Short mmCIF file of C-alpha atoms in Angstrom, two decimals:
data_model
loop_
_atom_site.label_atom_id
_atom_site.label_comp_id
_atom_site.label_asym_id
_atom_site.label_seq_id
_atom_site.Cartn_x
_atom_site.Cartn_y
_atom_site.Cartn_z
CA MET A 1 0.00 0.00 0.00
CA ILE A 2 1.21 3.50 -0.83
CA ASP A 3 1.50 5.71 2.24
CA PRO A 4 -0.69 8.87 1.92
CA GLN A 5 2.19 10.87 3.40
CA GLN A 6 4.34 9.77 0.47
CA VAL A 7 1.81 11.32 -1.92
CA GLN A 8 1.83 14.57 0.05
CA ASP A 9 5.62 14.66 0.13
CA VAL A 10 5.83 14.22 -3.65
CA LYS A 11 3.25 17.00 -4.13
CA ARG A 12 5.22 19.39 -1.91
CA ALA A 13 8.46 18.49 -3.69
CA LEU A 14 6.82 19.26 -7.04
CA GLY A 15 5.71 22.67 -5.78
CA ALA A 16 9.19 23.37 -4.46
CA LYS A 17 10.62 22.63 -7.92
CA LEU A 18 8.31 25.21 -9.46
CA ALA A 19 9.34 27.80 -6.86
CA ARG A 20 13.02 27.04 -7.46
CA TRP A 21 12.75 27.41 -11.23
CA ARG A 22 10.69 30.59 -10.91
CA LYS A 23 13.19 32.22 -8.57
CA SER A 24 16.10 31.13 -10.73
CA ARG A 25 14.55 33.15 -13.56
CA GLY A 26 14.06 36.19 -11.33
CA LEU A 27 10.27 36.09 -11.66
CA THR A 28 7.42 36.79 -9.25
CA GLN A 29 4.40 34.53 -8.80
CA ALA A 30 2.31 37.14 -10.64
CA ASP A 31 4.76 37.07 -13.57
CA VAL A 32 4.37 33.32 -13.96
CA ALA A 33 0.59 33.46 -13.47
CA GLU A 34 0.21 35.95 -16.31
CA ARG A 35 2.22 33.85 -18.75
CA VAL A 36 0.59 30.49 -17.95
CA TYR A 37 -2.99 31.85 -17.82
CA SER A 38 -3.42 31.21 -14.13
CA THR A 39 -3.65 33.34 -10.96
CA ARG A 40 -1.06 34.39 -8.43
CA SER A 41 -2.97 32.58 -5.67
CA THR A 42 -2.85 29.35 -7.68
CA ILE A 43 0.91 29.67 -8.18
CA ALA A 44 1.32 30.28 -4.44
CA GLY A 45 -0.87 27.27 -3.59
CA VAL A 46 1.07 25.00 -5.93
CA GLU A 47 4.46 26.12 -4.63
CA CYS A 48 3.54 25.45 -1.01
CA GLY A 49 2.07 22.03 -1.82
CA GLN A 50 -1.60 22.89 -1.27
CA GLN A 51 -2.52 22.52 -4.96
CA VAL A 52 -1.18 20.68 -7.97
CA ALA A 53 -3.11 22.04 -10.99
CA ASP A 54 -3.49 20.10 -14.23
CA ARG A 55 -1.02 18.91 -16.87
CA ILE A 56 -1.67 21.85 -19.18
CA PHE A 57 -0.61 24.17 -16.37
CA TRP A 58 2.65 22.24 -15.95
CA GLN A 59 3.25 22.15 -19.69
CA ARG A 60 2.99 25.93 -19.80
CA CYS A 61 5.27 26.32 -16.77
CA GLU A 62 7.74 23.93 -18.36
CA THR A 63 7.83 25.93 -21.60
CA PHE A 64 7.88 29.38 -20.00
CA LEU A 65 10.59 28.56 -17.43
CA ASP A 66 12.57 26.33 -19.82
CA ALA A 67 12.90 23.74 -17.06
CA GLY A 68 14.48 21.00 -19.18
CA GLY A 69 11.57 18.60 -18.71
CA GLU A 70 11.93 18.49 -14.91
CA LEU A 71 8.57 20.06 -14.08
CA LEU A 72 6.51 17.97 -16.49
CA ALA A 73 8.27 14.77 -15.44
CA GLY A 74 7.68 15.64 -11.81
CA TYR A 75 3.97 16.21 -12.44
CA ASP A 76 3.60 12.94 -14.37
CA GLY A 77 5.34 11.08 -11.58
CA TYR A 78 3.03 12.61 -8.99
CA ARG A 79 -0.10 11.80 -10.99
CA SER A 80 0.99 8.19 -11.49
CA LEU A 81 1.62 7.80 -7.76
CA LYS A 82 -1.67 9.50 -6.86
CA GLN A 83 -3.69 7.37 -9.26
CA ARG A 84 -2.19 4.16 -7.88
CA HIS A 85 -2.93 5.34 -4.35
CA ASP A 86 -6.55 6.18 -5.26
CA GLN A 87 -7.01 2.80 -6.93
CA GLU A 88 -5.67 1.04 -3.86
CA LYS A 89 -8.22 2.88 -1.70
CA ILE A 90 -11.07 1.90 -4.02
CA GLU A 91 -10.01 -1.75 -4.04
CA ALA A 92 -9.61 -1.78 -0.25
CA ARG A 93 -13.12 -0.41 0.23
CA GLN A 94 -14.47 -2.93 -2.27
CA ARG A 95 -12.88 -5.82 -0.39
CA ALA A 96 -14.15 -4.48 2.92
CA ARG A 97 -17.68 -4.32 1.57
CA TRP A 98 -17.92 -7.28 -0.81
CA GLY A 99 -14.85 -9.39 -0.32
CA GLU A 100 -12.81 -10.57 -3.32
CA VAL A 101 -14.68 -10.12 -6.62
CA GLU A 102 -13.91 -12.14 -9.74
CA GLY A 103 -12.85 -10.14 -12.78
CA ASP A 104 -14.35 -6.74 -13.27
CA SER A 105 -17.88 -7.67 -12.26
CA ARG A 106 -19.26 -5.62 -9.35
CA PRO A 107 -22.70 -5.15 -7.84
CA GLY A 108 -24.41 -2.44 -9.89
CA MET A 109 -26.81 0.22 -8.77
CA ASP A 110 -29.69 -2.23 -8.91
CA GLY A 111 -27.76 -5.32 -7.79
CA VAL A 112 -26.91 -6.30 -11.39
CA PRO A 113 -23.22 -6.94 -12.16
CA THR A 114 -21.66 -3.98 -13.94
CA GLY A 115 -18.62 -4.32 -16.19
CA ALA A 116 -15.79 -1.83 -15.93
CA GLY A 117 -16.21 -0.85 -19.55
CA GLN A 118 -19.93 -0.11 -19.29
CA ALA A 119 -20.98 3.44 -20.11
CA LEU A 120 -21.82 5.85 -17.33
CA PRO A 121 -25.49 6.42 -16.55
CA PRO A 122 -26.93 9.79 -17.61
CA PRO A 123 -26.61 12.69 -15.20
CA ALA A 124 -29.32 13.29 -12.63
CA GLN A 125 -32.21 15.37 -13.88
CA VAL A 126 -31.76 19.05 -13.14
CA VAL A 127 -34.53 20.60 -11.05
CA ARG A 128 -36.07 23.49 -12.96
CA SER A 129 -38.33 26.38 -12.04
CA SER A 130 -39.96 28.96 -14.25
CA THR A 131 -38.61 32.50 -14.26
CA SER A 132 -39.78 35.78 -15.64
CA ALA A 133 -36.61 35.89 -17.71
CA GLY A 134 -38.24 33.75 -20.34
CA GLY A 135 -36.69 30.37 -19.66
CA PRO A 136 -35.95 27.70 -17.09
CA VAL A 137 -33.40 28.20 -14.36
CA GLU A 138 -31.35 25.22 -13.30
CA THR A 139 -31.84 25.46 -9.56
CA GLY A 140 -29.89 22.47 -8.33
CA TRP A 141 -28.96 18.81 -8.49
CA PRO A 142 -30.58 16.34 -6.09
CA ALA A 143 -28.12 15.95 -3.24
CA ASP A 144 -28.30 12.14 -3.15
CA ARG A 145 -27.44 11.56 -6.83
CA SER A 146 -24.16 11.42 -8.66
CA THR A 147 -23.11 11.88 -12.24
CA GLY A 148 -20.61 9.04 -11.91
CA LEU A 149 -20.95 5.29 -11.55
CA SER A 150 -21.63 4.18 -7.98
CA TRP A 151 -22.56 1.12 -5.98
CA PRO A 152 -23.29 0.46 -2.31
CA GLY A 153 -20.41 1.23 0.03
CA LEU A 154 -18.07 2.61 -2.64
CA GLY A 155 -19.52 6.06 -3.38
CA GLN A 156 -18.64 7.64 -6.72
CA VAL A 157 -16.02 6.29 -9.08
CA SER A 158 -14.71 9.24 -11.06
CA VAL A 159 -13.88 9.09 -14.73
CA ASP A 160 -11.12 11.04 -16.43
CA VAL A 161 -12.02 14.70 -16.98
CA ASP A 162 -9.90 16.75 -19.35
CA PRO A 163 -8.03 19.32 -17.22
CA ALA A 164 -8.20 21.77 -20.14
CA LEU A 165 -11.93 22.19 -19.44
CA ALA A 166 -11.25 24.60 -16.58
CA LEU A 167 -9.38 26.97 -18.88
CA HIS A 168 -11.94 26.39 -21.65
CA TRP A 169 -14.82 27.51 -19.42
CA SER A 170 -12.85 30.48 -18.09
CA GLU A 171 -12.21 31.69 -21.63
CA MET A 172 -15.82 31.06 -22.64
CA LEU A 173 -17.00 33.13 -19.68
CA ARG A 174 -14.87 36.06 -20.81
CA LEU A 175 -16.44 35.89 -24.26
CA LEU A 176 -19.97 35.72 -22.87
CA ALA A 177 -19.29 38.65 -20.52
CA ALA A 178 -18.12 40.75 -23.46
CA SER A 179 -21.22 39.76 -25.43
CA HIS A 180 -23.42 40.59 -22.44
CA ASN A 181 -21.89 44.05 -22.05
CA VAL A 182 -22.66 44.87 -25.68
CA PHE A 183 -25.90 43.02 -26.44
CA GLY A 184 -27.51 42.42 -23.04
CA SER A 185 -28.66 39.50 -20.95
CA ARG A 186 -31.39 38.02 -23.09
CA GLN A 187 -28.84 36.83 -25.62
CA VAL A 188 -26.75 34.92 -23.08
CA TYR A 189 -28.84 33.98 -20.03
CA ASP A 190 -30.16 30.63 -21.29
CA ALA A 191 -26.69 29.70 -22.53
CA VAL A 192 -25.26 30.43 -19.08
CA CYS A 193 -27.86 28.23 -17.37
CA ARG A 194 -27.21 25.34 -19.75
CA GLU A 195 -23.45 25.60 -19.40
CA LEU A 196 -23.66 25.68 -15.61
CA ALA A 197 -25.40 22.30 -15.70
CA VAL A 198 -22.59 20.89 -17.86
CA ILE A 199 -19.86 22.34 -15.62
CA ARG A 200 -21.57 20.84 -12.60
CA ARG A 201 -21.67 17.40 -14.16
CA TYR A 202 -17.96 17.40 -14.95
CA ARG A 203 -17.11 18.89 -11.57
CA HIS A 204 -18.86 15.96 -9.88
CA GLU A 205 -16.75 13.53 -11.92
CA ALA A 206 -13.42 15.33 -11.45
CA MET A 207 -10.93 14.48 -8.72
CA ASP A 208 -8.53 16.31 -6.42
CA ASP A 209 -7.19 19.65 -7.62
CA LEU A 210 -9.20 19.64 -10.83
CA LYS A 211 -12.40 19.39 -8.77
CA SER A 212 -11.30 22.47 -6.80
CA ARG A 213 -10.54 24.35 -10.00
CA LEU A 214 -13.93 23.46 -11.47
CA LEU A 215 -15.63 24.56 -8.24
CA ALA A 216 -13.96 27.95 -8.62
CA VAL A 217 -14.93 28.16 -12.30
CA GLU A 218 -18.51 27.18 -11.51
CA ALA A 219 -18.65 29.89 -8.82
CA ARG A 220 -17.74 32.54 -11.38
CA TRP A 221 -20.30 31.23 -13.84
CA ALA A 222 -22.97 31.24 -11.12
CA GLU A 223 -22.16 34.87 -10.27
CA PHE A 224 -22.42 35.73 -13.95
CA GLY A 225 -25.76 33.92 -14.08
CA SER A 226 -26.91 36.15 -11.24
CA TRP A 227 -25.75 39.26 -13.08
CA THR A 228 -27.64 38.32 -16.24
CA ALA A 229 -30.77 37.53 -14.21
CA ASP A 230 -30.46 40.89 -12.45
CA ASN A 231 -30.41 42.68 -15.77
CA LEU A 232 -33.45 40.72 -16.92
CA GLY A 233 -35.34 41.75 -13.79
CA ASP A 234 -35.60 38.27 -12.24
CA ALA A 235 -34.69 39.01 -8.63
CA THR A 236 -35.43 35.46 -7.45
CA ALA A 237 -33.08 33.83 -9.96
CA ALA A 238 -30.45 36.52 -9.35
CA ALA A 239 -30.46 35.88 -5.59
CA TYR A 240 -30.39 32.11 -6.13
CA TRP A 241 -27.34 32.21 -8.37
CA LEU A 242 -25.47 34.51 -5.99
CA ASP A 243 -26.17 32.12 -3.12
CA GLN A 244 -24.85 29.27 -5.27
CA ALA A 245 -21.76 31.28 -6.19
CA LEU A 246 -20.99 31.98 -2.54
CA GLU A 247 -21.28 28.32 -1.54
CA LEU A 248 -19.17 27.18 -4.49
CA ALA A 249 -16.50 29.78 -3.70
CA ARG A 250 -16.46 28.60 -0.08
CA ARG A 251 -15.99 24.97 -1.13
CA ALA A 252 -13.24 25.97 -3.57
CA GLY A 253 -11.48 28.02 -0.89
CA ASP A 254 -11.70 31.05 -3.22
CA ARG A 255 -11.91 33.94 -0.74
CA ARG A 256 -11.59 36.58 -3.44
CA MET A 257 -14.62 35.21 -5.25
CA ALA A 258 -16.53 35.06 -1.96
CA ALA A 259 -15.69 38.73 -1.38
CA TYR A 260 -16.86 39.56 -4.90
CA VAL A 261 -20.18 37.82 -4.26
CA PHE A 262 -20.71 39.88 -1.09
CA MET A 263 -19.97 43.00 -3.14
CA ARG A 264 -22.62 41.92 -5.65
CA GLN A 265 -25.11 41.33 -2.86
CA ALA A 266 -24.37 44.89 -1.72
CA GLN A 267 -25.13 46.05 -5.26
CA GLN A 268 -28.47 44.23 -5.18
CA ALA A 269 -29.27 45.94 -1.86
CA ALA A 270 -28.42 49.33 -3.40
CA ASP A 271 -30.73 48.56 -6.33
CA ARG A 272 -33.49 47.96 -3.74
CA LEU A 273 -32.56 51.36 -2.19
CA ASP A 274 -31.52 49.55 1.01
CA GLY A 275 -28.55 51.65 2.08
CA THR A 276 -28.07 49.91 5.42
CA HIS A 277 -27.56 46.44 3.96
CA ALA A 278 -25.58 47.80 1.02
CA THR A 279 -22.96 49.35 3.33
CA ARG A 280 -22.78 46.33 5.64
CA LEU A 281 -22.37 43.81 2.82
CA ALA A 282 -19.78 45.97 1.07
CA ARG A 283 -17.74 46.31 4.27
CA THR A 284 -17.91 42.54 4.75
CA ALA A 285 -16.64 42.03 1.20
CA GLU A 286 -13.70 44.37 1.75
CA ALA A 287 -12.71 42.68 5.02
CA ILE A 288 -12.70 39.03 3.88
CA VAL A 289 -9.31 39.02 2.15
CA SER A 290 -6.74 41.34 0.62
CA LEU A 291 -8.24 42.30 -2.74
CA ALA A 292 -6.87 43.54 -6.04
CA ASP A 293 -7.24 47.30 -6.43
CA ARG A 294 -10.20 47.23 -8.81
CA ASP A 295 -12.10 44.67 -6.70
CA ARG A 296 -11.56 46.71 -3.54
CA ALA A 297 -12.66 49.83 -5.43
CA LEU A 298 -15.93 48.06 -6.29
CA CYS A 299 -16.51 47.39 -2.58
CA LEU A 300 -15.93 51.08 -1.84
CA ILE A 301 -18.29 52.16 -4.62
CA ARG A 302 -21.00 49.96 -3.10
CA GLN A 303 -20.29 51.54 0.31
CA ALA A 304 -20.53 55.00 -1.26
CA GLN A 305 -23.91 54.11 -2.78
CA GLY A 306 -25.17 52.82 0.56
CA HIS A 307 -24.03 55.94 2.42
CA ALA A 308 -25.60 58.15 -0.27
CA LEU A 309 -28.91 56.31 0.09
CA LEU A 310 -28.70 57.00 3.84
CA GLY A 311 -27.87 60.68 3.24
CA ASP A 312 -24.37 60.40 4.71
CA GLN A 313 -22.43 62.67 2.36
CA PRO A 314 -19.01 62.68 4.13
CA ARG A 315 -18.73 58.88 4.19
CA SER A 316 -20.03 58.51 0.66
CA LEU A 317 -17.55 60.99 -0.80
CA THR A 318 -14.68 59.57 1.27
CA ALA A 319 -15.34 56.06 -0.06
CA LEU A 320 -15.41 57.42 -3.63
CA LYS A 321 -12.13 59.27 -3.07
CA ILE A 322 -10.35 56.11 -1.90
CA ALA A 323 -11.85 54.13 -4.80
CA HIS A 324 -10.52 56.76 -7.20
CA LYS A 325 -6.98 56.34 -5.85
CA LEU A 326 -7.20 52.56 -6.16
CA ILE A 327 -8.38 52.71 -9.78
CA ASP A 328 -5.66 55.23 -10.63
CA ARG A 329 -3.06 52.92 -9.10
CA ALA A 330 -4.41 49.91 -11.00
CA ALA A 331 -4.32 51.88 -14.26
CA SER A 332 -0.74 53.07 -13.64
CA VAL A 333 0.50 49.48 -13.29
CA GLY A 334 -0.75 48.54 -16.75
CA ALA A 335 -2.04 44.97 -16.95
CA ASP A 336 -4.37 44.00 -14.11
CA ASP A 337 -3.29 41.53 -11.46
CA SER A 338 -4.30 38.04 -12.56
CA ASP A 339 -6.46 37.74 -9.43
CA THR A 340 -8.61 40.73 -10.42
CA ILE A 341 -12.26 39.81 -11.00
CA GLY A 342 -13.90 43.22 -11.51
CA ARG A 343 -11.90 44.39 -14.50
CA HIS A 344 -14.86 46.51 -15.59
CA CYS A 345 -14.23 48.84 -12.63
CA THR A 346 -12.64 51.62 -14.68
CA LEU A 347 -12.47 55.35 -14.07
CA ALA A 348 -15.58 55.78 -16.26
CA TYR A 349 -17.47 53.27 -14.09
CA LEU A 350 -16.42 55.10 -10.94
CA ARG A 351 -17.35 58.54 -12.31
CA ALA A 352 -20.79 57.28 -13.35
CA HIS A 353 -21.46 55.97 -9.85
CA GLU A 354 -20.11 59.19 -8.37
CA GLY A 355 -22.84 60.95 -10.37
CA TYR A 356 -25.40 58.52 -8.95
CA CYS A 357 -24.25 59.22 -5.38
CA LEU A 358 -24.33 62.99 -5.91
CA LEU A 359 -27.86 62.70 -7.27
CA ARG A 360 -28.95 60.69 -4.21
CA LEU A 361 -27.30 63.27 -1.95
CA GLY A 362 -29.38 66.05 -3.51
CA GLN A 363 -26.57 67.59 -5.56
CA ALA A 364 -28.23 67.31 -8.96
CA LYS A 365 -26.15 70.01 -10.68
CA ALA A 366 -22.88 68.34 -9.65
CA ALA A 367 -24.33 64.96 -10.63
CA ALA A 368 -25.27 66.26 -14.09
CA ARG A 369 -21.77 67.70 -14.63
CA ALA A 370 -20.07 64.47 -13.60
CA LEU A 371 -22.33 62.32 -15.77
CA GLU A 372 -22.06 64.63 -18.79
CA GLU A 373 -18.26 64.49 -18.60
CA VAL A 374 -18.03 60.73 -18.31
CA LEU A 375 -20.63 59.99 -20.99
CA ASP A 376 -18.81 62.23 -23.46
CA GLY A 377 -16.11 59.58 -23.78
CA TRP A 378 -17.92 56.44 -22.63
CA PRO A 379 -16.30 53.10 -23.66
CA VAL A 380 -18.40 51.51 -26.40
CA GLU A 381 -17.95 48.01 -24.95
CA TYR A 382 -19.93 48.83 -21.78
CA ARG A 383 -23.42 49.57 -23.12
CA GLN A 384 -25.25 48.14 -20.09
CA ASP A 385 -23.59 50.61 -17.73
CA GLU A 386 -23.99 53.42 -20.25
CA THR A 387 -27.74 52.81 -20.17
CA LEU A 388 -27.84 53.33 -16.40
CA ALA A 389 -25.55 56.36 -16.53
CA ARG A 390 -27.79 58.05 -19.12
CA SER A 391 -30.84 57.25 -16.99
CA TRP A 392 -29.19 58.90 -13.99
CA LEU A 393 -28.28 61.92 -16.10
CA ALA A 394 -31.90 62.29 -17.24
CA LEU A 395 -33.05 62.20 -13.59
CA SER A 396 -30.44 64.85 -12.75
CA TYR A 397 -31.82 67.08 -15.52
CA VAL A 398 -35.34 66.78 -14.10
CA SER A 399 -34.08 67.85 -10.68
CA VAL A 400 -32.56 71.06 -12.10
CA ASP A 401 -35.59 71.75 -14.34
CA ARG A 402 -33.83 70.97 -17.63
CA LEU A 403 -36.87 69.05 -18.81
CA ALA A 404 -36.32 68.99 -22.56
CA GLU A 405 -32.81 67.62 -22.02
CA ALA A 406 -34.24 65.06 -19.62
CA GLY A 407 -36.57 63.89 -22.37
CA VAL A 408 -33.74 63.64 -24.91
CA GLU A 409 -31.41 61.77 -22.55
CA GLY A 410 -34.24 59.55 -21.37
CA SER A 411 -34.98 58.56 -24.98
CA ARG A 412 -31.32 57.71 -25.56
CA ALA A 413 -31.25 55.56 -22.43
CA LEU A 414 -34.54 53.92 -23.42
CA SER A 415 -33.16 52.94 -26.82
CA LEU A 416 -30.16 51.31 -25.16
CA ALA A 417 -32.33 49.62 -22.52
CA ALA A 418 -34.54 48.10 -25.20
CA ALA A 419 -31.51 46.90 -27.19
CA THR A 420 -29.82 45.31 -24.17
CA SER A 421 -32.99 44.08 -22.36
CA SER A 422 -31.88 45.95 -19.23
CA ALA A 423 -34.60 45.69 -16.60
CA ARG A 424 -32.37 47.63 -14.17
CA ALA A 425 -32.33 50.61 -16.52
CA MET A 426 -36.07 50.29 -17.18
CA ARG A 427 -36.73 50.61 -13.43
CA THR A 428 -34.74 53.86 -13.35
CA LEU A 429 -36.48 55.11 -16.49
CA GLY A 430 -39.78 54.29 -14.82
CA GLN A 431 -38.83 56.80 -12.11
CA LEU A 432 -38.04 59.34 -14.83
CA HIS A 433 -41.40 58.69 -16.51
CA ALA A 434 -43.20 59.28 -13.20
CA GLN A 435 -41.28 62.49 -12.47
CA LEU A 436 -42.04 63.90 -15.92
CA THR A 437 -45.79 63.22 -15.55
CA GLY A 438 -47.58 66.53 -15.35
CA LYS A 439 -44.51 68.50 -16.40
CA THR A 440 -44.21 70.71 -19.45
CA ALA A 441 -45.52 69.13 -22.62
CA SER A 442 -42.40 69.74 -24.70
CA ALA A 443 -41.91 67.51 -27.72
CA GLU A 444 -38.90 65.84 -26.08
CA VAL A 445 -40.78 64.97 -22.90
CA VAL A 446 -43.85 63.74 -24.76
CA GLY A 447 -41.68 61.68 -27.08
CA PHE A 448 -39.92 59.97 -24.18
CA ARG A 449 -43.10 59.27 -22.24
CA ASN A 450 -44.87 57.76 -25.25
CA ALA A 451 -41.85 55.64 -26.16
CA PHE A 452 -41.42 54.46 -22.57
CA SER A 453 -45.08 53.41 -22.33
CA LEU A 454 -44.73 51.43 -25.55
CA VAL A 455 -41.49 49.67 -24.55
CA ALA A 456 -42.78 48.93 -21.04
CA SER A 457 -46.02 47.42 -22.33
CA THR A 458 -44.11 45.32 -24.87
CA ALA A 459 -41.76 44.05 -22.15
CA ARG A 460 -44.73 42.86 -20.08
CA LEU A 461 -46.16 40.77 -22.93
#
C-alpha cells in the first residue's frame, strides 16, 4: 500500500521545484501566473504544496521557465503515484464491503453486475423552475445523486475529466461577458444556465485539484448567471445564483470570489434602495481578504452608494475618493493583477457611480456635470452601464428643471435599454417617466413618455 504521506511529500516536492525554477529566472508569482494563464494565488498554492493544478498548467510552466523537462516529469510522476494510491483505496473499500470479486464484475446500482467498460449512466435530472426571464433556471442537483458510476459502500467512481476544461470555461465566460456588455442579458442567459449544468456534471466527476478548479470556475459562472438575471429583472433567480456562487466559492477556498459575491449582494441591496444592507455587505466584502485594487474599489463604490442612500455625504464621498486612488493605481500598473475579477471597474465606471451618489445626496447640478463628462467619452464596450448612466443623467436634468434635455437623454437611455434588455435601466427610467408626468408638454418629454409606455407594455407581454 502507498502511504498517503508519500503522496503529500511528492506533491510538496513538485511545488518546491516550481518555486526554485521561478526564482532562478528572477520572476514573481504574478509574472508566472500571467504567462501560464493562471492566478497568483494558484501559483502560491502550488508552490507550497496545497494545490497541484493540471497537466496543461505544468506544460505551460515547463515551456515558459525552460525547465528542461523536470517540471513535467515531476507532475507525471506525482499523478501516477496519486492514481495508484486512489485505486488502492477503491479496491480496499471494495474488499471491505464485498470481499474478493472475480474479474471486473461488481454489484451495480440495482444489484446487477456492472462491467468496468460499461458506459456511465446519464446525469441526474436538473430541477427546474420557471422565471420571468423567459426560460428555465437550473436550480440544483438532487443531493443524493451522482453523475458518476456508484454502488453500495463505494460512493462515486470518477472518470477522467480533461483538465483543459477549466481553462476552456474560463475563456468562454470572458467571451460571454463581453457579449453581455454589448448586447444584453437576453442573448446569453439561457446559454449560461445550460453551461452551468454541464460544468456541474464534470465537476462531480473530477478528482482532487481539478475538482477544486472546477468549483472555482462554476462559482464565477454562477455569479455571472446572477448578473444576467439581475439585468433581466428576475430578482429570485439573481439571488439564487449569488447564493450558489458563494457556496461554491467557499468549497473551492476562493476567498476573493466570496468577497466579490458579497460586493454583488451589496449592489443588489443598493438597487433595492436599502442603504443599510448595502454598506454592511460591502464592508464585509472588503474585510474578507486582501483584494486587487479594482475589486476593492468596487466594494468602496457599493459603500458609497449605501451611504448616499442614507444621506451620509461625508462617508459617501470619502469612499469614492479612496476608490478613485485605487483605480488610478491599477491603471498606472498597466495589466491588471491576474487575481482581479472586476476588470470593468474603470475610471468611467467610478465617475458614473459618483454621479449617482451625488444625485442621491441632492446635488443634482454636480451629478449632471459628472455624468455629462463621463458619458462624453464612454467606452463603447460597456453599453449596459452606459444605459444606467444616461438614466441617472436624465433624472439629474429633471431635478434642475432641464426638462427637454431630460426627455432627450431619457430617450437615448430607453433605446439602449430596449436593445440590451436591461430591466435595471427600465426601473430607473420608470422613475423618470413618473417624475415627468404633469410636467411641461415639450416635444422631447412627450416623445420619451410615449416611447417608454410602448417599450414597457411590450416588455410585459
